[in-house]
Coordinates of C-alpha atoms in Angstrom, one line a residue:
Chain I
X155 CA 37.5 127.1 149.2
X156 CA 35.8 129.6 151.1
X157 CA 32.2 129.8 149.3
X158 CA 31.9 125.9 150.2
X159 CA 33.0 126.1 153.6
X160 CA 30.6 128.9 154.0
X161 CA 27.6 126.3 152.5
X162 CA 28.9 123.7 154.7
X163 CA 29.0 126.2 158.0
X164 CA 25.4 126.6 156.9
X165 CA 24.0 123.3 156.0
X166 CA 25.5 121.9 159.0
X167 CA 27.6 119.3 157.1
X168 CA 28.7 118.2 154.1
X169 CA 26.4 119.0 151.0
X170 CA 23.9 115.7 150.7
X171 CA 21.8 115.5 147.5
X172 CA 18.7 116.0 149.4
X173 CA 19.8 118.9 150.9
X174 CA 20.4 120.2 147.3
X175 CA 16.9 119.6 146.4
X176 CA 15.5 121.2 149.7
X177 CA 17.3 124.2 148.3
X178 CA 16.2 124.4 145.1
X179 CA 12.8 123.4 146.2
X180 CA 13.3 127.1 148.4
X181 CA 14.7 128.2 145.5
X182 CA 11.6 127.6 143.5
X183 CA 8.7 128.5 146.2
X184 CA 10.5 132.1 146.8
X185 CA 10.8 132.4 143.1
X186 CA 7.0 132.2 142.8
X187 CA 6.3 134.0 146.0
X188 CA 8.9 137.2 144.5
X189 CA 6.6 137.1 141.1
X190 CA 3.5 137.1 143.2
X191 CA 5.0 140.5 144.5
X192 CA 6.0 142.1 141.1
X193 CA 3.7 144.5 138.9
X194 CA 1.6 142.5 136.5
X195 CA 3.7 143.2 133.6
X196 CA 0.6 142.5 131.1
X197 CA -2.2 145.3 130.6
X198 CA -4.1 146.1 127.5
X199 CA -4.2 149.6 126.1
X200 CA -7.8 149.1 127.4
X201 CA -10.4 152.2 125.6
X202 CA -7.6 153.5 123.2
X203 CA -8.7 152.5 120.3
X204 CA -12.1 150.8 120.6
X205 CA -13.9 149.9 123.7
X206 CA -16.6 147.2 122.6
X207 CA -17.8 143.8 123.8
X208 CA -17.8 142.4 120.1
X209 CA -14.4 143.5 119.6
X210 CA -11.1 141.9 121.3
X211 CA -7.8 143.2 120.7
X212 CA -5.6 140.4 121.1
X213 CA -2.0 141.6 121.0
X214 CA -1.4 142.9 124.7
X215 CA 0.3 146.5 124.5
X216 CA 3.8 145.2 124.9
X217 CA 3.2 142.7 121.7
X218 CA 2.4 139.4 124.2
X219 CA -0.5 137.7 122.5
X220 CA -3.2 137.0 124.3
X221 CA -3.5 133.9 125.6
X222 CA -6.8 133.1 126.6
X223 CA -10.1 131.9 124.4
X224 CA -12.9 134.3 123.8
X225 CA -16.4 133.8 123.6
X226 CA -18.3 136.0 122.3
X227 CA -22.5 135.9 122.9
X228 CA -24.9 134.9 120.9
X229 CA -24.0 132.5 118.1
X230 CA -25.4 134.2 114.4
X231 CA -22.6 136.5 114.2
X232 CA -19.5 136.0 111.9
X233 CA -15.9 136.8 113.4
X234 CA -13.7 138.6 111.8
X235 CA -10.0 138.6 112.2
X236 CA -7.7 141.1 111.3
X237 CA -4.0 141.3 111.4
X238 CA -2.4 144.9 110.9
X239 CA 0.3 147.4 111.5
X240 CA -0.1 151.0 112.1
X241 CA -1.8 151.6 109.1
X242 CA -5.1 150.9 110.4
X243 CA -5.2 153.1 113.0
X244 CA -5.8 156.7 113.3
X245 CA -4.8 158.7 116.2
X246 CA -5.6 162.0 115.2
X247 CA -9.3 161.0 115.0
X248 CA -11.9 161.1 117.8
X249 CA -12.0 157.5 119.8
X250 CA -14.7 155.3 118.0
X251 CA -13.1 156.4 114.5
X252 CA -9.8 155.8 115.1
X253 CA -9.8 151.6 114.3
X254 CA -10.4 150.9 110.5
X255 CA -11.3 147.6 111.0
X256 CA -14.2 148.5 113.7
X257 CA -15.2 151.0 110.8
X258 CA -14.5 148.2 107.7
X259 CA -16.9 146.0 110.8
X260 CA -19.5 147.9 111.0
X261 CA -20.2 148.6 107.5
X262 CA -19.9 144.5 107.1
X263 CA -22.4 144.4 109.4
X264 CA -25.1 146.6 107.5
X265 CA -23.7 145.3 103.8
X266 CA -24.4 141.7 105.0
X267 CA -26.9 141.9 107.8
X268 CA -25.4 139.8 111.0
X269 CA -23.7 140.7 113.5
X270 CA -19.5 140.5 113.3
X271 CA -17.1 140.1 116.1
X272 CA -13.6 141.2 115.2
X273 CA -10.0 139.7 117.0
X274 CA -7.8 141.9 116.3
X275 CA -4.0 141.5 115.7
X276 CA -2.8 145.0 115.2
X277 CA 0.8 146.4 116.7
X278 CA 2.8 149.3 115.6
X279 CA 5.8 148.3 112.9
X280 CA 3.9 145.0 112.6
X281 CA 6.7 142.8 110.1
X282 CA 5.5 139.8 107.9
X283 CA 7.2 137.3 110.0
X284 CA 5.1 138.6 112.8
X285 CA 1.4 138.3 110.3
X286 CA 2.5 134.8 109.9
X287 CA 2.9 134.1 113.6
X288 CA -0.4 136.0 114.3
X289 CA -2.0 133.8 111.4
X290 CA -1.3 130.7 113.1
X291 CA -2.9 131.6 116.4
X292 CA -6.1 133.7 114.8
X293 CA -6.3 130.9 112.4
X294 CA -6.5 128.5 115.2
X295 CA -9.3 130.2 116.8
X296 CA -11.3 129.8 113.4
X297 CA -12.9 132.9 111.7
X298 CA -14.8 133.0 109.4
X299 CA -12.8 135.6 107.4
X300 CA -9.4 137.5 107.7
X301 CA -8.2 140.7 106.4
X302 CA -4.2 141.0 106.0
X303 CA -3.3 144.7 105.5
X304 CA 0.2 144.4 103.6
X305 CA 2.4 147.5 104.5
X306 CA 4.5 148.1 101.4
X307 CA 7.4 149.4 103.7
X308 CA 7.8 146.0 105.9
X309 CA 6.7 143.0 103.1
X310 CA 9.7 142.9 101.7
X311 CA 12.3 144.5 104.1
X312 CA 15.4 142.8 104.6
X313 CA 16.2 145.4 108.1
X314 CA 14.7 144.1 111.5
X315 CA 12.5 141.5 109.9
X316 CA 11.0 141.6 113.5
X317 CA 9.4 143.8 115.2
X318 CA 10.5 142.8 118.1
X319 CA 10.8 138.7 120.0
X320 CA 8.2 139.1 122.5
X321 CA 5.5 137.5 120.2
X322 CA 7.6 134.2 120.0
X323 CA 9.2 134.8 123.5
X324 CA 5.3 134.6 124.4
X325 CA 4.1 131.7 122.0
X326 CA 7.3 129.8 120.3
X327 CA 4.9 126.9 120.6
X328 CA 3.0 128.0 117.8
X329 CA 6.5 127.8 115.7
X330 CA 6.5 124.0 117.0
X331 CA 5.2 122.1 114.1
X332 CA 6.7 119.9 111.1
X333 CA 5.6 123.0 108.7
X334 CA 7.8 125.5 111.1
X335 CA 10.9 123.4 112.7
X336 CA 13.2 125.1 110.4
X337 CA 12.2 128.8 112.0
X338 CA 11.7 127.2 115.4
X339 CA 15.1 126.0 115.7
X340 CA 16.6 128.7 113.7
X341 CA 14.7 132.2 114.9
X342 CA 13.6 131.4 118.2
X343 CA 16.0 130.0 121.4
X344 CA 15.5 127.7 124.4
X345 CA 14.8 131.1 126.7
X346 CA 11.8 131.4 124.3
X347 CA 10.9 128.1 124.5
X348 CA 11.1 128.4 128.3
X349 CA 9.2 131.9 128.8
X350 CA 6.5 130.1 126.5
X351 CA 5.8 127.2 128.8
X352 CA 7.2 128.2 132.4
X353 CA 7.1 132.1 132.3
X354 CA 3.3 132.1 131.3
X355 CA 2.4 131.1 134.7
X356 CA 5.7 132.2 136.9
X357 CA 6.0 136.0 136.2
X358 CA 9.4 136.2 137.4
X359 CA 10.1 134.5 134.3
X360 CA 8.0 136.6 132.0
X361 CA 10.4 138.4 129.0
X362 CA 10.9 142.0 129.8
X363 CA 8.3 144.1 128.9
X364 CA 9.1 147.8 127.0
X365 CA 12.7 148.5 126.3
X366 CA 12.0 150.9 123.5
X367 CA 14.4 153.9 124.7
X368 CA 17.0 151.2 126.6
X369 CA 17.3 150.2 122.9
X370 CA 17.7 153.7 121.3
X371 CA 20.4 155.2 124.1
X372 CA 22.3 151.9 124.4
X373 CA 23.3 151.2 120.1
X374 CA 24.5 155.3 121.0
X375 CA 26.4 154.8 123.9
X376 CA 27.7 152.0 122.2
X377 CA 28.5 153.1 118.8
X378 CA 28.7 156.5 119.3
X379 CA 26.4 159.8 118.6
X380 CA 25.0 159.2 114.6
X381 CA 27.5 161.8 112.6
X382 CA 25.1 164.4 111.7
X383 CA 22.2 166.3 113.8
X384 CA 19.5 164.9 111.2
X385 CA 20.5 161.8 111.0
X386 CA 20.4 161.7 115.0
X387 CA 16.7 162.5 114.3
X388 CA 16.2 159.0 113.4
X389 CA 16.6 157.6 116.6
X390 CA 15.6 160.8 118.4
X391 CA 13.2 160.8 121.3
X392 CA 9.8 161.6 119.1
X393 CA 10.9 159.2 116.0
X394 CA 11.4 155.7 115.7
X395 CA 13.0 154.5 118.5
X396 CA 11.1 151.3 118.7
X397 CA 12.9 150.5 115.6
X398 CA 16.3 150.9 117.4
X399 CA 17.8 148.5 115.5
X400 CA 16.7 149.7 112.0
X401 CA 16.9 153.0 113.2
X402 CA 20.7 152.6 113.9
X403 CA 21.3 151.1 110.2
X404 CA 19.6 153.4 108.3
X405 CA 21.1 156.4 110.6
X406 CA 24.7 154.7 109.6
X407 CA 24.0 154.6 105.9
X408 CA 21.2 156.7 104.5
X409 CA 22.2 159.9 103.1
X410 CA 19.1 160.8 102.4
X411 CA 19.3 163.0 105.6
X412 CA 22.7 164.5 104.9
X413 CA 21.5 167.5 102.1
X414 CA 19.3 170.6 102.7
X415 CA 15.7 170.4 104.9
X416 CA 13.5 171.7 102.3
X417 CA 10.5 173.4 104.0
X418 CA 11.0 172.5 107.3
X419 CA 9.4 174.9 109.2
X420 CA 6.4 174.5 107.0
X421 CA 6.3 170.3 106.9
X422 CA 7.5 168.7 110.0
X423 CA 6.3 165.3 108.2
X424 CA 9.9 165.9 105.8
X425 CA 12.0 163.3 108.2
X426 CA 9.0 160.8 109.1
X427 CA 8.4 160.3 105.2
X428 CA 12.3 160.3 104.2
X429 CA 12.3 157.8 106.7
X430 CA 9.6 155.4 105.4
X431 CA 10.9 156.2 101.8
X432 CA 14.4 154.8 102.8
X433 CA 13.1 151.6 104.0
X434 CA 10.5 151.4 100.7
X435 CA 13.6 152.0 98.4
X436 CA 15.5 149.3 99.7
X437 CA 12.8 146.4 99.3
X438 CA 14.3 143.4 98.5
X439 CA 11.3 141.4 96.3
X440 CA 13.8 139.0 94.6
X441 CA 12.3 135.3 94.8
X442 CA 14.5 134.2 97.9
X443 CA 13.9 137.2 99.9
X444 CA 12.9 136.5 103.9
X445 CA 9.8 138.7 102.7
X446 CA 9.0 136.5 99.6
X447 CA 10.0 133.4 101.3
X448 CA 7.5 134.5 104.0
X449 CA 4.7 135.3 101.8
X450 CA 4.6 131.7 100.3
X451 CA 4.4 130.1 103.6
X452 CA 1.5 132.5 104.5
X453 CA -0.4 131.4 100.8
X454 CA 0.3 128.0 101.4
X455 CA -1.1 127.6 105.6
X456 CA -4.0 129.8 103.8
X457 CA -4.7 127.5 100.9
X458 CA -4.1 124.4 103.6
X459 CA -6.9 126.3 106.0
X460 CA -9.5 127.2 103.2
X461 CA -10.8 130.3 105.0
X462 CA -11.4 132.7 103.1
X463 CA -9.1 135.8 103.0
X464 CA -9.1 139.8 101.9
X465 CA -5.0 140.5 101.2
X466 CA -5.0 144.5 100.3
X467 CA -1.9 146.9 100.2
X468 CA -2.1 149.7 102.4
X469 CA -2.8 152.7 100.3
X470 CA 0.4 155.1 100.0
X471 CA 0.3 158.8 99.7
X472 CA 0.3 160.6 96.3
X473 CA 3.6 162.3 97.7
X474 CA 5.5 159.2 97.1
X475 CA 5.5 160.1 93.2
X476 CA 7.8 162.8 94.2
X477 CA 10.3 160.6 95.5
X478 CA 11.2 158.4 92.4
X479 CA 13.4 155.9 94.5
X480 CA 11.0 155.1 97.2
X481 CA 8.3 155.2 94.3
X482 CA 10.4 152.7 92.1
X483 CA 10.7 150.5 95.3
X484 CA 6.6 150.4 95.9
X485 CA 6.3 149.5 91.9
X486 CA 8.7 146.5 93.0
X487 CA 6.5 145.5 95.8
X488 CA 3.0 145.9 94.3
X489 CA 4.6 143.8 91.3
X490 CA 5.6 141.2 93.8
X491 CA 2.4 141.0 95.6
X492 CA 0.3 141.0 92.3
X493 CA 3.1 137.8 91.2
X494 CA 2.1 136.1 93.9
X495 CA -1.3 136.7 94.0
X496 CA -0.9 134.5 90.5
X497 CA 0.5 131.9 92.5
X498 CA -1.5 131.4 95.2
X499 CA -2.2 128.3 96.3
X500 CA -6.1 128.3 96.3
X501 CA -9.1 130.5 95.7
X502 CA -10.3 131.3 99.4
X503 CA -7.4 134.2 98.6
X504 CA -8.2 137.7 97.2
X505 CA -6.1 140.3 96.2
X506 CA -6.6 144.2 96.6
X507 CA -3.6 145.5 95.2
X508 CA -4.7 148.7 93.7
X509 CA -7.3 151.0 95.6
X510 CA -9.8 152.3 92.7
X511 CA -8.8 156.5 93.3
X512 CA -12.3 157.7 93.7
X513 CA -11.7 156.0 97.1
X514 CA -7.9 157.4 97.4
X515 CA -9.2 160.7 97.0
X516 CA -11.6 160.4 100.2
X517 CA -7.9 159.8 102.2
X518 CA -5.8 162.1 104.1
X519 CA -1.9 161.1 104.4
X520 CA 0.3 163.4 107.2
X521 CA 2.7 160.7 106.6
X522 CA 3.6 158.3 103.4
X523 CA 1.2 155.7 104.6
X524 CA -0.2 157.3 108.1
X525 CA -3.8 158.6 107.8
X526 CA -5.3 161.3 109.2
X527 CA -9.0 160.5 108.1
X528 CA -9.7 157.2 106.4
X529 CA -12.7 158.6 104.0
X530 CA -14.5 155.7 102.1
X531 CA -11.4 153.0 102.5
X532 CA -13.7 151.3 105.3
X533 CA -16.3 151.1 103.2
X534 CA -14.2 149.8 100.4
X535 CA -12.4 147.0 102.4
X536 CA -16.4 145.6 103.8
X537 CA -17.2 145.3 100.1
X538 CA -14.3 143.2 98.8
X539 CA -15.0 141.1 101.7
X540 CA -18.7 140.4 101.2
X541 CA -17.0 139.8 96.9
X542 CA -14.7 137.6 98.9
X543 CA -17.6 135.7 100.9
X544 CA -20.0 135.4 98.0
X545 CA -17.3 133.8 95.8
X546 CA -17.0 131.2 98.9
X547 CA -20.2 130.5 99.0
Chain D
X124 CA 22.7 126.4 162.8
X125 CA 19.9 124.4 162.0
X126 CA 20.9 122.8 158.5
X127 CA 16.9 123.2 157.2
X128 CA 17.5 127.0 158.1
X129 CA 20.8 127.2 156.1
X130 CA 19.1 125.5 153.7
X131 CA 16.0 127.9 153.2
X132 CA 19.0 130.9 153.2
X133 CA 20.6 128.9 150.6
X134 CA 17.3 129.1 148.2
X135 CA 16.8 132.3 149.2
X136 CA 19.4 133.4 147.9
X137 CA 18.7 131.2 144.5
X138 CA 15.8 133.1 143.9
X139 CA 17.3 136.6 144.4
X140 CA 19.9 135.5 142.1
X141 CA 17.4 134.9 139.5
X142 CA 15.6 138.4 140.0
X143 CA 18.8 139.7 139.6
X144 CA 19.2 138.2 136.5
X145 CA 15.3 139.4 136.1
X146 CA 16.2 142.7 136.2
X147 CA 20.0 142.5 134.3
X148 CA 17.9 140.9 131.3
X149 CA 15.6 144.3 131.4
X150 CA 18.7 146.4 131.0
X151 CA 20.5 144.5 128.4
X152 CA 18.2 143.0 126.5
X153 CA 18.6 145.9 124.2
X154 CA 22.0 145.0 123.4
X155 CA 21.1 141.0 122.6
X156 CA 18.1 141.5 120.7
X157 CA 19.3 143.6 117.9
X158 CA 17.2 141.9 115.5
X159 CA 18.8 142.3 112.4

């Protein structure tokens, strides 16, 4: 055997077992010597949305949670946490009105006179699986009130019910409880388990960061070009190619891309929204859906934790009437919400499910669910909260 | 050669093995995680 002659040429000797472990011991000291050397592979998005000291965002720009606790100053304020997708933010607005829950904050602030410092839990593409995960780390930092923005699109999807693993690759401890063996056994695998506990503080072992575009170009190299140039827009460079993987099932079934662009020049927004109508249509609200499944564990570690919570459905464009699958699918999902919101589990929960239109009319869509200006809705959202909080009270 | 020395090569070359693997994971993580 050449390899162990080699070993043997250069231990000297036969192999002994504490010559093993002087190895590995080198083995373990460069390891941590070579992370020491790598770029720090966790930075926020630091002043894109909101820059504040009250305020923490607490999902690090490549979905890691945050580990650390937070202090805020002073001690008469309430905290607010807030778990979101997209739907909150705003990029086409100027920087201090881009976040709607600094805006829904602020007015909380005025409507109920005390200050309010906000964690935030907002990613882009956020899925349900991933609220319930967040929920169990923001609930263990005890607020005094959440929000839960419910995008129609992602509740009850059945395609890439995750957004991506690097939440649980970050925290698969907070699946490790009698309530969650099932998913922690099932969902998440002993590399999570071991980038939890070892890569927090060895960063050669931290999970890989961004591979947003790896995923897009490898499923084509791999499965070939998508058959037609607008499906290929699906996974093309300015669409969703964090969504690789939904991206590639939708661009391998949907026809909705496959007839003529109406208005193209004139709407660039046509493929975006036939995109988010494709996922709406498909919702899958039956009773044993991963999304309905979901839901009741998220009402019943709410109704366990008795503080008190805001559920509202994101507010959907008036052009989804024109498309009369994707608009059948949203009656599905508002139905299913509104079921559930009969069966919750206890009355620290309250429902928004329907957005009273003088406030819908203040909103600008430039997608199905995207918004360009968020009119009254912050407004809105800090008085159902201070409802939610008198009712508590 | 001083068996401590071989030894330290040895781990040495451990560790580069796991960057390797570092860096392998980067590339096809893509292609494990589909997520579906």
């Amino acid at each position: 055997m050449k390899l162990e002659t080699t070993i043997e040429r250069l231990l000297s000797g036969p192999v002994s077992w504490w010559a093993l472990i002087r190895v590995l011991a080198w083995g373990l000291i460069v390891t941590v010597v070579i992370g020491q050397m790598l770029p720090e592979p966790v930075y926020r998005d630091s002043k894109d949305l909101f820059d504040r000291s009250d305020s923490v965002r607490m999902l690090l720009n490549n979905d890691q949670l945050l580990h650390e606790s937070i202090k805020f100053e002073g001690d008469k304020q309430m905290r607010l946490a807030w778990i979101g997708g997209s739907s909150v933010t705003n990029m086409f607005a100027k920087p201090g009105d881009r976040f709607l829950p600094i805006k829904t904050a602020d007015r909380l602030a005025e409507i109920r006179n005390v200050e309010v410092n906000g964690y935030y839990y907002t990613q882009q593409a956020q899925r349900f699986i991933d609220v319930y995960t967040l929920l169990l780390d923001a609930l263990q930092r005890s607020p005094d009130v959440i929000v839960i923005t419910l995008n129609p699109f992602w509740i009850y999807s059945n395609h890439a019910i995750f957004r991506s693993l690097t939440v649980i690759e970050n925290r698969s401890d907070l699946w490790f409880s009698i309530a969650d063996w099932p998913l922690w056994l099932s969902v998440t695998s002993p590399s999570s388990h071991f980038l939890t506990h070892v890569g927090g503080s060895v960063p050669l072992f931290m999970p890989p960061g961004k591979f947003r575009r790896g995923v897009t170009t490898g499923q084509n190299w791999l499965f070939g070009k998508p058959s037609s140039q607008a499906k290929a827009e699906i996974t093309g460079e300015n669409f969703y190619n964090f969504d690789g993987p939904l991206a590639f099932w939708l661009n391998q079934t949907t026809t909705r891309f496959d007839g003529p662009r109406p208005n193209e020049e004139h709407d660039p927004m046509w493929g975006r929204r036939q995109f988010q109508a494709d996922i709406l249509e498909r919702a899958n609200t039956s009773a044993n859906s991963f999304g309905a499944v979901t839901f009741r564990k998220i009402d019943k570690l709410l109704a366990n934790s008795g503080v008190p919570v805001l559920f509202y459905i994101a507010p959907l464009s008036p052009l989804i009437e024109e498309d009369i699958p994707a608009a059948r699918g949203y009656e599905r999902v508002v139905k299913a919400v509104v079921a559930q919101e009969k069966n919750k589990g206890a009355n620290n929960m309250r429902f928004v499910t329907e957005i009273p239109q003088p406030v819908l009319d203040t909103l600008h869509h430039y997608d199905l669910i995207h918004v360009s200006d968020y009119g009254d809705l912050g407004q809105y959202l800090a008085e159902q909260i201070d409802t939610l909080l008198r009712a508590q009270q | 050669m001083n068996p401590y020395v071989g030894e330290m090569i040895l781990g040495i070359f451990l560790a580069a093995t796991i960057l390797l693997v570092k860096v392998s994971i980067s590339f096809t993580a893509p292609f494990i995680y589909q997520g579906f």
